[in-house]
Short mmCIF file of C-alpha atoms in Angstrom, two decimals:
data_model
loop_
_atom_site.label_atom_id
_atom_site.label_comp_id
_atom_site.label_asym_id
_atom_site.label_seq_id
_atom_site.Cartn_x
_atom_site.Cartn_y
_atom_site.Cartn_z
CA MET A 27 217.59 -96.48 223.29
CA ASP A 28 216.42 -99.96 222.29
CA ILE A 29 213.35 -99.10 220.23
CA ALA A 30 212.46 -102.72 219.50
CA ALA A 31 212.44 -103.53 223.22
CA LEU A 32 210.30 -100.46 223.98
CA ASN A 33 207.86 -101.49 221.26
CA GLU A 34 207.66 -104.98 222.66
CA LYS A 35 207.05 -103.77 226.18
CA TYR A 36 204.76 -100.78 225.71
CA VAL A 37 202.91 -100.73 222.38
CA GLY A 38 199.27 -101.63 222.89
CA LEU A 39 199.47 -101.29 226.65
CA GLU A 40 196.52 -99.32 228.05
CA PHE A 41 197.91 -97.34 230.94
CA ASP A 42 195.52 -94.55 231.83
CA GLU A 43 191.83 -93.72 232.16
CA VAL A 44 190.54 -90.29 233.02
CA HIS A 45 187.20 -88.44 232.99
CA PHE A 46 186.36 -84.95 231.71
CA ASP A 47 183.23 -82.94 232.38
CA ILE A 48 182.45 -80.77 229.39
CA GLU A 49 181.67 -77.16 230.24
CA THR A 50 180.26 -74.46 228.03
CA GLU A 51 182.71 -71.62 228.60
CA PRO A 52 185.95 -73.35 227.55
CA MET A 53 184.14 -74.70 224.46
CA VAL A 54 183.28 -71.16 223.38
CA GLU A 55 186.69 -69.72 224.32
CA PHE A 56 188.53 -72.47 222.42
CA ALA A 57 186.36 -71.93 219.33
CA GLU A 58 186.58 -68.14 219.31
CA ALA A 59 190.32 -68.04 219.99
CA CYS A 60 190.76 -70.24 216.90
CA GLY A 61 188.66 -67.88 214.80
CA GLU A 62 185.46 -69.91 214.60
CA THR A 63 182.40 -67.81 213.85
CA LEU A 64 179.71 -70.45 213.37
CA PRO A 65 177.04 -70.18 216.08
CA LYS A 66 177.02 -73.95 216.61
CA PHE A 67 180.55 -73.59 218.02
CA THR A 68 180.34 -70.15 219.62
CA ASP A 69 176.76 -69.62 220.79
CA PRO A 70 175.54 -71.81 223.67
CA SER A 71 171.93 -70.93 222.78
CA ASP A 72 172.30 -72.46 219.32
CA PRO A 73 170.22 -75.67 219.19
CA ASP A 74 173.19 -77.54 217.69
CA PHE A 75 175.80 -76.07 220.07
CA GLN A 76 178.84 -78.37 220.25
CA ALA A 77 182.62 -78.37 220.64
CA VAL A 78 184.83 -77.75 217.61
CA PRO A 79 185.97 -81.01 215.97
CA SER A 80 189.53 -80.77 217.30
CA TYR A 81 188.44 -80.03 220.87
CA THR A 82 189.62 -83.34 222.35
CA ALA A 83 193.22 -82.48 221.36
CA ARG A 84 193.32 -80.30 224.50
CA PHE A 85 192.83 -83.16 226.94
CA HIS A 86 195.64 -84.99 228.68
CA GLY A 87 195.45 -88.13 230.73
CA GLY A 88 196.49 -88.59 234.30
CA ARG A 89 199.89 -89.49 232.94
CA ALA A 90 201.40 -89.03 229.51
CA LEU A 91 203.28 -92.32 229.43
CA PRO A 92 203.18 -95.67 231.19
CA GLU A 93 204.96 -95.96 234.51
CA GLY A 94 208.65 -96.66 234.07
CA PHE A 95 208.78 -95.46 230.45
CA PRO A 96 212.31 -94.09 229.93
CA ILE A 97 211.87 -90.45 228.99
CA VAL A 98 213.50 -87.16 229.92
CA GLN A 99 210.79 -84.50 230.15
CA GLU A 100 213.19 -81.64 229.29
CA LYS A 101 214.00 -83.27 225.95
CA ASN A 102 210.40 -83.78 225.03
CA PHE A 103 208.35 -81.78 222.52
CA ASP A 104 205.08 -81.98 220.64
CA GLY A 105 205.38 -83.30 217.10
CA GLY A 106 201.77 -83.10 216.08
CA LYS A 107 198.24 -84.21 216.69
CA THR A 108 195.65 -86.09 214.71
CA VAL A 109 192.04 -85.93 215.75
CA GLU A 110 189.53 -88.34 214.32
CA TRP A 111 186.12 -86.93 215.06
CA LYS A 112 183.32 -89.45 215.49
CA ALA A 113 180.37 -87.62 217.10
CA PRO A 114 179.56 -84.19 218.57
CA ILE A 115 180.59 -83.25 222.08
CA ARG A 116 177.88 -81.33 223.92
CA ALA A 117 178.02 -79.18 227.03
CA GLY A 118 177.29 -81.36 230.04
CA ASP A 119 178.81 -84.50 228.51
CA ARG A 120 181.09 -86.60 230.64
CA LEU A 121 183.92 -88.03 228.60
CA THR A 122 186.20 -90.92 229.42
CA GLY A 123 189.66 -90.92 227.85
CA ARG A 124 191.65 -94.15 227.71
CA SER A 125 195.29 -94.03 226.70
CA HIS A 126 197.65 -96.51 225.15
CA ILE A 127 200.93 -96.30 223.26
CA HIS A 128 200.14 -96.84 219.61
CA ASP A 129 203.63 -96.80 218.09
CA ILE A 130 207.27 -96.05 218.87
CA PHE A 131 209.91 -95.36 216.23
CA GLU A 132 213.05 -93.32 215.71
CA LYS A 133 214.23 -90.97 213.00
CA THR A 134 216.48 -87.94 212.55
CA GLY A 135 215.41 -84.40 211.84
CA ARG A 136 216.45 -80.78 212.37
CA SER A 137 216.57 -81.57 216.10
CA GLY A 138 218.93 -84.52 215.60
CA GLY A 139 218.10 -88.07 216.65
CA MET A 140 214.52 -88.39 217.87
CA MET A 141 212.27 -91.05 219.28
CA PHE A 142 208.62 -90.68 218.27
CA ILE A 143 206.07 -91.99 220.71
CA VAL A 144 202.53 -92.08 219.37
CA HIS A 145 200.17 -91.74 222.33
CA ARG A 146 196.59 -92.66 221.39
CA MET A 147 193.66 -91.56 223.50
CA GLU A 148 190.18 -92.84 222.76
CA PHE A 149 187.26 -90.81 224.06
CA THR A 150 183.80 -92.12 224.82
CA ASN A 151 180.87 -90.18 226.23
CA GLN A 152 178.47 -91.04 229.05
CA ASN A 153 176.54 -93.30 226.64
CA ASP A 154 179.71 -95.24 225.89
CA GLU A 155 179.65 -93.84 222.37
CA LEU A 156 183.07 -93.38 220.74
CA ILE A 157 183.37 -89.67 220.04
CA ALA A 158 187.02 -89.10 219.11
CA ILE A 159 190.43 -90.69 218.75
CA VAL A 160 193.44 -88.47 219.27
CA ASP A 161 196.97 -89.44 218.27
CA TRP A 162 199.64 -87.32 219.88
CA LYS A 163 203.16 -87.58 218.51
CA MET A 164 205.51 -86.99 221.39
CA ILE A 165 209.09 -86.46 220.34
CA GLN A 166 212.00 -87.26 222.62
CA LYS A 167 215.37 -85.88 221.53
CA LEU A 168 218.02 -88.59 221.65
CA GLY A 169 221.61 -88.04 222.73
CA MET B 9 166.92 -74.55 198.22
CA ASN B 10 170.42 -75.71 197.37
CA MET B 11 173.43 -75.73 199.67
CA SER B 12 174.85 -72.48 198.31
CA ASP B 13 171.59 -70.68 198.99
CA ALA B 14 171.69 -72.01 202.54
CA GLY B 15 175.21 -70.60 203.07
CA GLY B 16 176.75 -74.04 202.77
CA LYS B 17 178.76 -75.71 200.07
CA ALA B 18 177.56 -78.50 197.84
CA TYR B 19 179.91 -81.40 197.22
CA GLU B 20 179.12 -81.19 193.52
CA ASP B 21 180.43 -77.65 193.39
CA VAL B 22 183.86 -78.56 194.73
CA GLU B 23 186.64 -79.22 192.26
CA PHE B 24 189.89 -81.06 192.66
CA GLY B 25 192.58 -78.42 193.15
CA GLU B 26 190.13 -75.82 194.49
CA GLU B 27 191.83 -73.40 196.83
CA LEU B 28 190.21 -72.33 200.06
CA PRO B 29 190.31 -68.57 200.66
CA GLU B 30 193.57 -67.65 202.38
CA HIS B 31 193.15 -66.73 205.98
CA ILE B 32 195.33 -64.60 208.23
CA PRO B 33 194.62 -65.80 211.75
CA ASP B 34 194.84 -63.80 214.93
CA VAL B 35 197.87 -65.12 216.81
CA SER B 36 198.29 -62.04 218.95
CA MET B 37 199.37 -62.45 222.55
CA SER B 38 195.83 -61.75 223.71
CA ALA B 39 194.37 -64.49 221.47
CA VAL B 40 197.04 -66.97 222.55
CA LYS B 41 196.48 -66.14 226.22
CA ARG B 42 192.74 -66.55 225.74
CA PHE B 43 193.29 -69.95 224.18
CA GLY B 44 195.70 -70.80 226.98
CA GLU B 45 193.13 -69.92 229.63
CA ALA B 46 190.56 -72.16 227.93
CA THR B 47 192.90 -75.13 227.72
CA GLY B 48 195.23 -74.74 230.68
CA MET B 49 198.16 -74.10 228.32
CA THR B 50 199.48 -70.91 229.87
CA PHE B 51 203.17 -71.84 230.17
CA TRP B 52 205.75 -69.11 229.61
CA ARG B 53 206.81 -70.55 226.27
CA PHE B 54 203.35 -69.62 224.98
CA THR B 55 202.76 -66.38 226.82
CA ASP B 56 206.08 -64.65 227.51
CA HIS B 57 208.33 -63.48 224.65
CA GLU B 58 211.22 -62.54 226.91
CA LYS B 59 211.39 -65.84 228.72
CA ALA B 60 210.99 -67.73 225.46
CA ARG B 61 213.87 -65.77 223.88
CA ALA B 62 216.01 -66.34 226.95
CA ALA B 63 215.41 -70.06 226.44
CA GLY B 64 216.68 -69.84 222.87
CA LEU B 65 213.35 -69.67 221.07
CA PRO B 66 212.64 -66.89 218.55
CA GLY B 67 209.74 -65.78 220.74
CA ALA B 68 206.66 -67.14 222.48
CA MET B 69 205.03 -69.91 220.45
CA VAL B 70 201.42 -70.41 219.48
CA GLN B 71 200.11 -73.64 221.03
CA GLY B 72 200.21 -76.43 218.44
CA ILE B 73 196.58 -77.29 219.02
CA MET B 74 195.59 -73.66 218.56
CA SER B 75 197.21 -73.78 215.11
CA GLN B 76 195.24 -76.94 214.49
CA GLY B 77 192.00 -75.24 215.56
CA ILE B 78 192.79 -72.26 213.32
CA LEU B 79 193.11 -74.57 210.32
CA VAL B 80 189.77 -76.20 211.17
CA SER B 81 188.14 -72.78 211.39
CA MET B 82 189.47 -71.96 207.91
CA ILE B 83 187.62 -75.00 206.58
CA HIS B 84 184.39 -73.87 208.27
CA ARG B 85 184.83 -70.38 206.83
CA TRP B 86 184.99 -71.90 203.35
CA ALA B 87 182.22 -74.45 203.89
CA PRO B 88 180.08 -73.77 206.98
CA ASN B 89 178.27 -77.08 206.50
CA ALA B 90 181.50 -79.14 206.33
CA VAL B 91 181.85 -82.00 208.77
CA VAL B 92 185.54 -82.36 209.62
CA HIS B 93 186.04 -86.06 210.24
CA ARG B 94 189.80 -85.99 210.66
CA ILE B 95 192.37 -83.27 211.14
CA ASP B 96 196.00 -84.30 211.07
CA THR B 97 198.66 -81.73 211.81
CA ILE B 98 202.44 -81.95 211.99
CA PHE B 99 204.06 -79.20 214.04
CA ARG B 100 207.22 -78.70 212.00
CA ALA B 101 208.42 -75.47 213.55
CA PRO B 102 207.07 -72.89 215.98
CA VAL B 103 204.49 -70.34 214.92
CA ILE B 104 205.50 -67.19 216.75
CA VAL B 105 203.00 -65.21 218.80
CA ASP B 106 202.29 -61.71 217.38
CA SER B 107 203.54 -62.76 213.93
CA ARG B 108 201.45 -62.68 210.74
CA PRO B 109 201.14 -66.26 209.48
CA VAL B 110 198.96 -67.29 206.53
CA CYS B 111 196.71 -70.36 206.43
CA ARG B 112 196.11 -72.05 203.13
CA GLY B 113 194.08 -75.04 202.07
CA VAL B 114 193.53 -76.83 198.81
CA VAL B 115 191.35 -79.78 197.81
CA THR B 116 193.55 -82.72 196.83
CA ASP B 117 191.19 -85.70 196.72
CA LEU B 118 187.49 -86.28 196.13
CA ASN B 119 185.48 -89.36 197.01
CA ASP B 120 182.11 -89.20 195.25
CA GLU B 121 180.65 -92.17 197.11
CA ALA B 122 181.33 -90.79 200.58
CA ARG B 123 180.93 -87.17 199.42
CA SER B 124 184.20 -86.57 201.21
CA LEU B 125 187.31 -84.67 200.28
CA GLU B 126 190.88 -84.33 201.42
CA ILE B 127 192.33 -80.90 202.00
CA ASP B 128 196.03 -80.06 202.21
CA LEU B 129 196.59 -77.50 204.94
CA THR B 130 199.55 -75.27 205.62
CA LEU B 131 200.28 -72.52 208.06
CA CYS B 132 203.24 -70.48 206.81
CA ASN B 133 205.21 -67.66 208.38
CA GLU B 134 205.98 -64.30 206.76
CA ALA B 135 209.00 -65.83 205.00
CA GLY B 136 206.72 -68.40 203.35
CA GLU B 137 208.16 -71.27 205.38
CA THR B 138 205.71 -74.01 206.31
CA ARG B 139 205.47 -74.17 210.10
CA VAL B 140 202.41 -76.40 210.43
CA LEU B 141 201.51 -78.94 207.80
CA GLY B 142 198.41 -81.04 207.70
CA THR B 143 195.51 -82.64 205.98
CA ALA B 144 191.84 -82.88 206.75
CA SER B 145 189.12 -85.29 205.73
CA VAL B 146 185.89 -83.43 205.25
CA GLU B 147 182.38 -84.50 204.34
CA LEU B 148 179.92 -82.21 202.65
CA PRO B 149 176.49 -83.58 203.51
CA ALA B 150 173.74 -83.63 200.90
CA MET C 6 213.13 -84.13 180.69
CA ILE C 7 212.16 -82.82 184.09
CA LEU C 8 211.73 -85.02 187.15
CA ASP C 9 210.97 -84.19 190.76
CA LEU C 10 213.56 -86.43 192.43
CA HIS C 11 212.41 -86.15 196.03
CA SER C 12 208.87 -86.96 197.14
CA HIS C 13 207.08 -89.03 199.76
CA SER C 14 203.81 -90.93 199.70
CA ILE C 15 201.68 -92.35 202.50
CA VAL C 16 204.21 -95.18 202.67
CA SER C 17 206.41 -92.76 204.64
CA ASP C 18 205.42 -92.20 208.26
CA ASP C 19 205.07 -88.43 207.91
CA SER C 20 203.56 -88.08 204.46
CA ARG C 21 199.87 -87.79 203.71
CA ALA C 22 200.01 -87.87 199.92
CA LYS C 23 198.56 -90.60 197.74
CA VAL C 24 200.49 -91.20 194.53
CA GLU C 25 197.29 -91.07 192.46
CA ASN C 26 196.64 -87.59 193.80
CA TYR C 27 200.17 -86.45 192.93
CA CYS C 28 199.45 -87.41 189.32
CA GLN C 29 196.06 -85.74 189.38
CA TRP C 30 197.59 -82.58 190.88
CA ILE C 31 200.37 -82.40 188.29
CA ARG C 32 197.86 -82.67 185.46
CA LYS C 33 195.24 -80.35 186.96
CA LYS C 34 197.71 -77.63 187.82
CA ALA C 35 199.77 -78.17 184.66
CA ILE C 36 202.97 -78.60 186.66
CA PRO C 37 205.63 -78.88 183.95
CA VAL C 38 207.24 -82.14 185.09
CA ASP C 39 207.53 -85.43 183.25
CA GLY C 40 207.50 -87.53 186.38
CA PHE C 41 208.68 -87.94 189.95
CA VAL C 42 210.59 -90.29 192.18
CA LEU C 43 209.16 -91.58 195.45
CA THR C 44 211.94 -91.50 198.03
CA GLU C 45 210.33 -93.07 201.07
CA HIS C 46 211.88 -92.55 204.49
CA ARG C 47 214.06 -95.37 205.79
CA LEU C 48 212.65 -98.01 203.50
CA TYR C 49 212.28 -99.14 199.94
CA ASP C 50 208.69 -99.74 198.87
CA ASP C 51 208.89 -103.06 197.06
CA VAL C 52 205.13 -103.61 197.21
CA SER C 53 203.54 -100.75 195.27
CA ASP C 54 203.46 -100.91 191.49
CA TYR C 55 202.77 -97.57 189.84
CA SER C 56 203.49 -98.60 186.25
CA ALA C 57 199.81 -98.61 185.21
CA LEU C 58 199.18 -95.29 186.94
CA GLY C 59 202.25 -93.88 185.23
CA ARG C 60 200.99 -94.99 181.82
CA GLU C 61 197.49 -93.61 182.45
CA SER C 62 198.76 -90.26 183.62
CA GLY C 63 201.62 -90.01 181.16
CA LEU C 64 204.13 -89.58 183.96
CA LEU C 65 207.27 -91.48 184.83
CA ILE C 66 206.93 -92.73 188.42
CA LEU C 67 210.05 -94.29 189.91
CA LYS C 68 210.87 -95.55 193.38
CA ALA C 69 213.93 -94.87 195.52
CA SER C 70 214.71 -94.34 199.21
CA GLU C 71 215.78 -91.68 201.68
CA VAL C 72 218.08 -93.18 204.30
CA GLU C 73 219.60 -91.57 207.39
CA THR C 74 223.37 -91.50 207.81
CA ASP C 75 226.00 -90.02 210.08
CA TYR C 76 226.21 -87.12 207.57
CA GLY C 77 222.45 -86.60 207.38
CA HIS C 78 219.80 -87.79 204.98
CA VAL C 79 220.71 -89.40 201.66
CA LEU C 80 218.60 -90.30 198.64
CA VAL C 81 219.45 -93.66 197.13
CA PHE C 82 218.49 -94.13 193.47
CA GLY C 83 218.71 -97.60 191.92
CA VAL C 84 217.88 -99.70 194.97
CA THR C 85 218.13 -103.45 194.37
CA ASP C 86 217.55 -106.48 196.59
CA ALA C 87 221.30 -107.04 196.68
CA LEU C 88 221.91 -103.46 197.84
CA ARG C 89 219.27 -103.81 200.53
CA ARG C 90 221.16 -106.76 201.97
CA THR C 91 224.29 -104.66 202.51
CA PHE C 92 222.85 -102.26 205.11
CA ASP C 93 219.66 -101.79 207.09
CA PHE C 94 217.64 -99.02 205.43
CA GLY C 95 215.71 -98.56 208.69
CA GLU C 96 218.75 -97.56 210.77
CA ILE C 97 219.20 -93.88 211.57
CA GLY C 98 222.99 -93.61 211.84
CA LEU C 99 224.29 -95.44 208.78
CA PRO C 100 227.89 -94.62 207.79
CA LEU C 101 227.60 -92.36 204.74
CA GLU C 102 230.73 -93.75 203.12
CA LYS C 103 229.29 -97.26 203.34
CA VAL C 104 226.01 -96.13 201.78
CA VAL C 105 227.88 -94.32 198.99
CA HIS C 106 230.28 -97.21 198.40
CA GLU C 107 227.71 -100.01 198.48
CA SER C 108 225.34 -98.03 196.28
CA ALA C 109 228.06 -97.57 193.66
CA ARG C 110 229.04 -101.25 193.90
CA HIS C 111 225.44 -102.25 193.15
CA GLY C 112 224.81 -99.87 190.28
CA ALA C 113 222.97 -97.33 192.39
CA ILE C 114 223.87 -93.78 193.40
CA ALA C 115 223.68 -92.08 196.81
CA VAL C 116 222.82 -88.37 196.84
CA PRO C 117 222.97 -86.40 200.10
CA CYS C 118 219.79 -84.34 200.29
CA HIS C 119 219.09 -80.95 201.91
CA PRO C 120 222.80 -80.71 202.83
CA GLY C 121 222.38 -77.22 204.28
CA ARG C 122 219.89 -78.36 206.90
CA THR C 123 220.75 -78.45 210.59
CA LYS C 124 221.64 -81.93 211.91
CA VAL C 125 220.29 -83.82 208.91
CA GLY C 126 222.35 -82.12 206.21
CA MET C 127 225.90 -82.97 205.17
CA CYS C 128 227.34 -79.45 205.71
CA ALA C 129 226.70 -79.64 209.46
CA HIS C 130 228.86 -82.76 209.75
CA ILE C 131 231.81 -81.89 207.51
CA GLU C 132 233.50 -79.75 210.17
CA THR C 133 233.48 -82.51 212.75
CA ARG C 134 233.76 -85.58 210.57
CA GLY C 135 235.72 -84.27 207.60
CA GLU C 136 234.93 -84.44 203.90
CA PRO C 137 233.23 -87.70 202.98
CA GLU C 138 234.68 -89.76 200.16
CA GLY C 139 232.81 -90.79 197.06
CA VAL C 140 229.98 -88.24 196.91
CA GLN C 141 229.35 -87.07 193.34
CA VAL C 142 225.92 -85.47 193.47
CA ILE C 143 224.03 -83.48 196.10
CA GLU C 144 220.59 -81.92 196.29
CA THR C 145 221.03 -78.16 196.04
CA LEU C 146 217.35 -77.28 195.76
CA ASN C 147 214.95 -78.76 198.27
CA GLY C 148 211.36 -77.57 198.38
CA GLY C 149 211.21 -77.83 202.17
CA SER C 150 214.31 -75.75 202.89
CA ARG C 151 214.21 -72.79 205.20
CA GLY C 152 216.35 -69.66 205.40
CA ASN C 153 219.67 -70.10 203.59
CA GLU C 154 219.71 -73.91 203.61
CA ASN C 155 219.66 -74.15 199.81
CA ASP C 156 222.35 -71.45 199.53
CA GLU C 157 224.64 -73.47 201.80
CA ALA C 158 224.02 -76.55 199.69
CA LEU C 159 224.87 -74.65 196.53
CA ALA C 160 228.05 -73.26 198.08
CA LEU C 161 229.12 -76.79 199.01
CA ALA C 162 228.42 -78.02 195.47
CA GLU C 163 230.45 -75.17 193.99
CA ARG C 164 233.35 -75.74 196.37
CA LYS C 165 233.47 -79.48 195.77
CA GLY C 166 232.35 -79.59 192.15
CA TYR C 167 229.39 -81.83 192.92
CA HIS C 168 226.61 -82.39 190.39
CA ARG C 169 223.31 -80.85 191.50
CA ILE C 170 219.76 -82.02 191.70
CA GLY C 171 216.48 -80.58 192.93
CA GLY C 172 213.40 -82.10 194.51
CA SER C 173 210.25 -80.88 196.20
CA ASP C 174 210.56 -83.10 199.31
CA SER C 175 206.78 -83.11 199.16
CA HIS C 176 204.84 -84.74 201.95
CA ILE C 177 201.44 -83.45 200.87
CA VAL C 178 199.92 -83.50 197.41
CA SER C 179 200.08 -79.79 196.69
CA HIS C 180 203.83 -79.60 197.26
CA ILE C 181 204.87 -81.88 194.39
CA GLY C 182 206.98 -80.20 191.72
CA ARG C 183 208.10 -77.18 193.77
CA CYS C 184 211.67 -78.05 192.81
CA ALA C 185 212.93 -80.57 190.28
CA THR C 186 215.84 -81.70 188.13
CA ARG C 187 216.24 -81.07 184.42
CA PHE C 188 218.05 -83.80 182.48
CA GLU C 189 219.79 -83.44 179.16
CA ASP C 190 218.68 -86.96 178.22
CA GLU C 191 215.32 -88.69 178.05
CA ILE C 192 214.93 -90.88 181.13
CA HIS C 193 212.78 -93.99 180.83
CA ASP C 194 213.78 -96.00 183.88
CA MET C 195 215.91 -96.06 187.00
CA ASP C 196 219.04 -97.30 185.22
CA GLU C 197 218.98 -94.32 182.89
CA LEU C 198 218.33 -92.00 185.82
CA VAL C 199 221.33 -93.35 187.76
CA ALA C 200 223.53 -93.04 184.67
CA ALA C 201 222.45 -89.44 184.04
CA LEU C 202 223.06 -88.48 187.67
CA GLY C 203 226.48 -90.10 187.72
CA ALA C 204 227.44 -88.28 184.53
CA GLY C 205 226.11 -84.99 185.86
CA ARG C 206 223.88 -84.45 182.85
CA CYS C 207 221.37 -82.58 184.99
CA GLU C 208 220.62 -79.32 186.76
CA ALA C 209 218.54 -78.28 189.76
CA ILE C 210 215.55 -76.06 189.01
CA ARG C 211 212.75 -74.48 190.96
CA LEU C 212 209.23 -73.55 189.92
CA GLU C 213 208.29 -69.89 190.18
CA ASP C 214 205.01 -68.56 188.77
CA GLY C 215 204.68 -71.59 186.53
CA ALA C 216 208.16 -71.29 185.01
CA TRP C 217 211.36 -73.10 185.87
CA ILE C 218 214.24 -71.07 187.25
CA SER C 219 217.74 -72.49 186.92
CA LEU C 220 220.37 -72.00 189.56
CA PRO C 221 223.77 -70.62 188.57
#
């Protein structure tokens, strides 16, 4: 795998845009399943009801990678997620998620040779306000 | 009324090195399935021990982002008024469904100007091995 | 003299620890170490200068590298510009024997770390690639090891007569000083560290309930 060539071709390339309508029930289910007890995350009647800060980590774009990106799905796994929270997400919001590849690098670990693809998704709401940035480290086993 | 009286936590009361109360999260199959239903992550590797074992895994795995959400909830348990600005998690190894992991957090940086702090986060299995590692940036409003 | 010989700062892609916070943590929690070595992944940090921080905190802070070879990961102590010109620290399949040889030729020392670890430890590669030449020291205590990984490393050290070191492999602040290396000599700089490692005047130790435990 020529990592330098992949970097050159794909890093910074915006390749996907998708919309999400925010509904109350999954917000509550997500929060409670994670052990949240604060009413602002679990009680839709709370005046400050909102999604938990890591909520956007659950969203995926229309495609995970740009068209033609050389990857074998069976050798792929999730290396981690970073969520930068910017503003609350409320029930009824309509989010737009735009994806680009933020970084590509290789390293070795317990799974052997691995290519790390950092997929960045930036979320705005219906007022075009930036509400979250999610970095998803996709790991592709090499060899 | 100060923050403590209001059930919150005042920035001034937090010390470098302060440990958050340990938390044993519910990663039972029912909790993981519930999370899966909410997020569309209902694949067999999360919800079926037998299939997961047949595929060479030690058992069904807790969704990585559920582990992340569990760590965030631990912060809110400690400081209900905390605003979590960033949560960064590395999924080092699977957390197994129906196991008894332990979440820990400790304050490792304080920024007086921004009233923000960094928290080291770990989710360890029964053997004490770190399965999920992370940090969070948290603000404690005045 | 006790040093944690394996740690990562935010300079490494997967570490979240600031060096200032490592120092603060060591002092606040009274971790009984005299310093630590930053072994950043696949690079040598020639930009950061921690000498003032070291003086302020009363800790020895040294810099080294963790490179990736065909026998797994290897700590390189005593990195110089000349050594860096002999192989690309960013590559992930460097020949171990070249790393060991070039390090020795340039006054440095290469130490395979977490040798008991799957894929990225030396033990896993000995069966297929044979015993590597030139290794003198290995890490037998790694703070990030799972299961019997440290036991396998110790068994290898006993079988081959390697000198032993320990390091926390910390990637977050609160993991610094979980394992370390005790030296017979006072260490003031990297040259003295390399000399002490080469002579084997050291032992791997791990922290348990605030006290150091030596390995057999």
